[in-house]
Coordinates of C-alpha atoms in Angstrom, one line a residue:
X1 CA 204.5 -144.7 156.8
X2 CA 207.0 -143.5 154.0
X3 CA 210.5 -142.6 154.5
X4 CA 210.8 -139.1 153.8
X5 CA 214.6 -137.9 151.9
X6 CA 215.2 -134.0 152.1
X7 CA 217.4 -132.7 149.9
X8 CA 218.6 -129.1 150.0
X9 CA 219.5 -127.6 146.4
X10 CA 222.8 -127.0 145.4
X11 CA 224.8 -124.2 146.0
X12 CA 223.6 -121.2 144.6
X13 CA 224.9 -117.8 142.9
X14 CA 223.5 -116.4 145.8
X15 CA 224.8 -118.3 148.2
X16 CA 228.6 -117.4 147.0
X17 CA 227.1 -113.7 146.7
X18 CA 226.1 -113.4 150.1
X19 CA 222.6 -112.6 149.1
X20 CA 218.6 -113.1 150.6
X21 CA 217.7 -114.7 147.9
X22 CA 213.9 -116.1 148.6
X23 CA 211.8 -116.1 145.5
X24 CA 213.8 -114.1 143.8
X25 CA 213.9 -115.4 140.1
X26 CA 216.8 -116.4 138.2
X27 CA 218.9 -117.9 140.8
X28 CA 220.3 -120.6 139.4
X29 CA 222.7 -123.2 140.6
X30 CA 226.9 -121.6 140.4
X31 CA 229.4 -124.3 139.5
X32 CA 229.8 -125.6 142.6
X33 CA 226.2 -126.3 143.1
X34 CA 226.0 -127.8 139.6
X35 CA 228.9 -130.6 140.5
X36 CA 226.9 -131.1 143.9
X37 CA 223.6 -131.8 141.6
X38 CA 225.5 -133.6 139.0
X39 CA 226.8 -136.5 141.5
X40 CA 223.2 -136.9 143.6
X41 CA 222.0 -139.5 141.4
X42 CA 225.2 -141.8 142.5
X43 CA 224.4 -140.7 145.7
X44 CA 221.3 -141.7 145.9
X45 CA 221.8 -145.2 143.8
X46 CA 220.3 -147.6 146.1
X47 CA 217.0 -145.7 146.8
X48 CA 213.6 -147.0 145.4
X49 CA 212.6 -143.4 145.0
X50 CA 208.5 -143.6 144.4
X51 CA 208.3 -140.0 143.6
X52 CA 210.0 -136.5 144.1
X53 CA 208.6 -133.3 144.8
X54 CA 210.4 -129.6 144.7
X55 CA 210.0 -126.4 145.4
X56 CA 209.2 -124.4 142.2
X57 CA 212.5 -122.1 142.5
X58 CA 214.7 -122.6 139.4
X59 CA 217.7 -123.8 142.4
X60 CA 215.5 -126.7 143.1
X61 CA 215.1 -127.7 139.7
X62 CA 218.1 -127.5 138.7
X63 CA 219.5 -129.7 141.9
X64 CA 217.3 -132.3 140.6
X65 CA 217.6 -132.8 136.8
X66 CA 220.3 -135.0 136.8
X67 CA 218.6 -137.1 138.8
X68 CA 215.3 -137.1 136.7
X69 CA 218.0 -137.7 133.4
X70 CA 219.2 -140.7 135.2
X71 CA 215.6 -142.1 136.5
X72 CA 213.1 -140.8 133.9
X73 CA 210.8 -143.0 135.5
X74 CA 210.5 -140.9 138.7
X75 CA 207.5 -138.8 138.8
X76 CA 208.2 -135.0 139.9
X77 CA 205.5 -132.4 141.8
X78 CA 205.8 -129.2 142.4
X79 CA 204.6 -128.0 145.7
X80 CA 204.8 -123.9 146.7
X81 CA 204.5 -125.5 150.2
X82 CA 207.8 -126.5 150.0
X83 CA 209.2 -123.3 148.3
X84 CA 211.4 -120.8 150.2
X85 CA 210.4 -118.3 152.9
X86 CA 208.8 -115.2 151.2
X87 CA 211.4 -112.9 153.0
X88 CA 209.4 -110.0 151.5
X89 CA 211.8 -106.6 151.5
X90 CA 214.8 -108.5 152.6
X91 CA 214.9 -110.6 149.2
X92 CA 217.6 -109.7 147.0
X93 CA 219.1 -107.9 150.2
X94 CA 223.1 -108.4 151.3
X95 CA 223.0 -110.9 154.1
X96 CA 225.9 -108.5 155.8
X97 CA 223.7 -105.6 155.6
X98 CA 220.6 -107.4 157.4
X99 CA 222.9 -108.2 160.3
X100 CA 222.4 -105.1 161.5
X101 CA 218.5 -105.1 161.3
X102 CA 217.0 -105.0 165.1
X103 CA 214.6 -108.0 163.2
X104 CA 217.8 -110.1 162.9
X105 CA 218.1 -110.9 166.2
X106 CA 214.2 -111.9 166.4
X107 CA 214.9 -113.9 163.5
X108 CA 218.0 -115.7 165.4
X109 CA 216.3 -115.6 169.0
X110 CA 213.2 -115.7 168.5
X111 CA 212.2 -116.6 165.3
X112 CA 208.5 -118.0 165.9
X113 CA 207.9 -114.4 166.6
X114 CA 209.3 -113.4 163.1
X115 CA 208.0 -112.1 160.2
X116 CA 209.5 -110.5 157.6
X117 CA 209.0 -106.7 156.2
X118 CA 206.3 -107.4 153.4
X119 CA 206.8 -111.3 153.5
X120 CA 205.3 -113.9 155.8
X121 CA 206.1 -115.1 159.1
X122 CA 208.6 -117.8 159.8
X123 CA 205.8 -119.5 161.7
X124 CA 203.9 -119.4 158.5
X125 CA 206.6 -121.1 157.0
X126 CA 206.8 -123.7 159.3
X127 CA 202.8 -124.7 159.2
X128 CA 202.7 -124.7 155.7
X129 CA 206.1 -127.0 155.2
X130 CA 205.0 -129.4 157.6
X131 CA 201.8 -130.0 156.4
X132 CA 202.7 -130.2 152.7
X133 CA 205.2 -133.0 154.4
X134 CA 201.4 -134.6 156.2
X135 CA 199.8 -134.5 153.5
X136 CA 202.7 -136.3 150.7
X137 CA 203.2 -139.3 153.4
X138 CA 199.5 -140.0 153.4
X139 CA 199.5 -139.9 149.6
X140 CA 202.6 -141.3 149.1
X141 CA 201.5 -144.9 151.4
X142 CA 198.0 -144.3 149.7
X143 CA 199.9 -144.6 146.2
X144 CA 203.1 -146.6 147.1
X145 CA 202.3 -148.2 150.3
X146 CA 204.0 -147.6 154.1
X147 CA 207.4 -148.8 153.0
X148 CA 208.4 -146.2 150.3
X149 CA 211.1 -143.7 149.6
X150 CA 210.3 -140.4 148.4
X151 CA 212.6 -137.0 148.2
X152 CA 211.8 -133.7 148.7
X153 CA 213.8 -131.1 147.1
X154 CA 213.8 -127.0 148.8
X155 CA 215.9 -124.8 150.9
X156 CA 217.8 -124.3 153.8
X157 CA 215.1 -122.7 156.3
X158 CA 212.1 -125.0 154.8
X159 CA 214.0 -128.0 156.0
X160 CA 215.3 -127.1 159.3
X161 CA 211.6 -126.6 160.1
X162 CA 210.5 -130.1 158.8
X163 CA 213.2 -131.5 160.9
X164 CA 212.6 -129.2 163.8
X165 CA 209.2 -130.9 163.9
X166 CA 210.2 -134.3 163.3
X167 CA 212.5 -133.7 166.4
X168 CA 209.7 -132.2 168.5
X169 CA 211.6 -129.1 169.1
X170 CA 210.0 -125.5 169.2
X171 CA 210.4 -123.5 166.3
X172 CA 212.6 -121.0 168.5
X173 CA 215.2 -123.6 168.4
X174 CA 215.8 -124.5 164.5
X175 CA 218.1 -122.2 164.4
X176 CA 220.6 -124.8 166.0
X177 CA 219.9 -127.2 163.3
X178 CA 222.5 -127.1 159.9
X179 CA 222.0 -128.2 156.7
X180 CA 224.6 -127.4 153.8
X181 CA 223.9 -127.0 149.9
X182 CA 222.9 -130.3 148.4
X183 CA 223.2 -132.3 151.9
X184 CA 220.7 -135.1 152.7
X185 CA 218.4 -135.2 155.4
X186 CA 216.1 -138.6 156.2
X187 CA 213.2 -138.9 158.2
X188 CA 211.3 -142.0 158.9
X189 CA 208.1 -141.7 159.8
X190 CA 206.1 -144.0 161.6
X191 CA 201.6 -143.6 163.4
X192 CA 203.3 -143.1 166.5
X193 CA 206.7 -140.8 165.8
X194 CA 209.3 -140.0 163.1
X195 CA 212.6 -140.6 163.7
X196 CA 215.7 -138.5 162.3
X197 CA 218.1 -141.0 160.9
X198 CA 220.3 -138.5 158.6
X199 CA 220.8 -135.0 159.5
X200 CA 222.6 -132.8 156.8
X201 CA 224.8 -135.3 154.8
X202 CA 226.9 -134.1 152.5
X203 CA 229.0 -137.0 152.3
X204 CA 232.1 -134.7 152.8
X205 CA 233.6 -133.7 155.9
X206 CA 235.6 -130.7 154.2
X207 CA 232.9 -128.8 155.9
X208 CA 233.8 -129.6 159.5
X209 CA 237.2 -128.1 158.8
X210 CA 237.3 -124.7 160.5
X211 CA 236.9 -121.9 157.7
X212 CA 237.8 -118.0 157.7
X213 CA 234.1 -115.7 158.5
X214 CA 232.0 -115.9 155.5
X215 CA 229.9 -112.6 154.0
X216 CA 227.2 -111.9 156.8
X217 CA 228.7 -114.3 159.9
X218 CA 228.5 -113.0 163.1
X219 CA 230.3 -115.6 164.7
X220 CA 227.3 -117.5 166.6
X221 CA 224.1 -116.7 164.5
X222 CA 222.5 -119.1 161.9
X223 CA 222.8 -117.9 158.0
X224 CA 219.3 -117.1 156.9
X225 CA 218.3 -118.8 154.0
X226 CA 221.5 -121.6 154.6
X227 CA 224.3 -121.3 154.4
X228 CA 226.8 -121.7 151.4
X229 CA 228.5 -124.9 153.0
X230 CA 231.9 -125.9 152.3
X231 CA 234.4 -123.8 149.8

């Protein structure tokens, strides 16, 4: 079966804000998360990438032009499977301010059990990511064969699911999984198990460095949505 590359989008102008930003439109890529877009090609050099699909938000887009510029061979598909939580009445909301919502702590505890104010549940998110994810490595051997590379391109949540499945662990426990803007995940799937062989690579270890509290912290929870990453 395939081999499966996730790729978070870059950092965001919500991210630096401190903002929700679900499907908000118009969130585009800040400078930071441009550079991070601009050196994934490199990065991803000595892949056979048969195809690439992304989340519909302009963020993932954006993460992935440079890479379509530099292979405009690759195919790309759009998948709203693959597109951010639907946070519903907590989009466009200040992460610090939701830290005090009694559904935050259902959200960090708990979070099978979640669902947002006018959006969907997390466990909603989950099924649908995972099987968009079933349904791309069947096509993807049908098309390429068992031994290809594709990449998936969405956000922070959306892939801690993925690999929440991949590592058969309950939804309730994604929350201890991290993935930073524009870091690479790889799962290798095979008709008996997948196995996890990179887990949030950034390539840069500036992001293991202890950092002052970031907009919204509270010290042990996860950042909704991902976090910024590294300054």
């Amino acid at each position: 079966m395939p081999m499966l590359i996730l790729v978070r989008h870059g950092r965001s102008t919500a991210n630096t804000a401190g903002v929700l930003a679900g499907w908000t439109p118009g969130v585009a890529l800040d400078e930071r998360g441009a550079a991070q877009a601009a050196a994934l090609p490199g990065r991803l050099a000595g892949l056979p990438l048969a195809a690439a699909v992304t989340s519909p938000l302009q963020r993932c887009r954006e993460t992935l032009a440079p890479l379509l510029a530099a292979r405009p061979e690759l195919p790309l598909h759009p998948d709203d499977r693959i597109g951010e939580c639907h946070y519903g009445d907590w989009s466009g909301r200040k992460l610090a301010e939701l830290a005090d919502e009694p559904l935050m702590n259902i959200v960090q505890q708990h979070p099978s059990a979640a669902a947002f104010p006018g959006g969907e549940s997390m466990r909603a998110m989950h099924t649908r990511a995972v099987e968009a994810v079933r349904d791309w490595n069947a096509r993807i051997e049908r098309e390429h064969g068992a031994d290809a590379v594709y990449l998936m391109c969405s956000h922070g949540d959306v892939i801690k699911a993925i690999v929440a499945d991949a590592l058969g662990l309950h939804l309730d426990l994604f929350q201890r999984i991290s993935v930073e803007p524009c870091s690479v995940t790889a799962i290798r799937y095979t008709p008996t198990r997948p196995f996890v062989v990179r887990l949030g690579d950034t390539g840069d270890f500036a992001g293991l460095a202890p950092r002052e509290e970031t907009t919204g912290d509270r010290g042990g929870d996860a950042a909704v949505g991902g976090d910024a990453g590294a300054p």
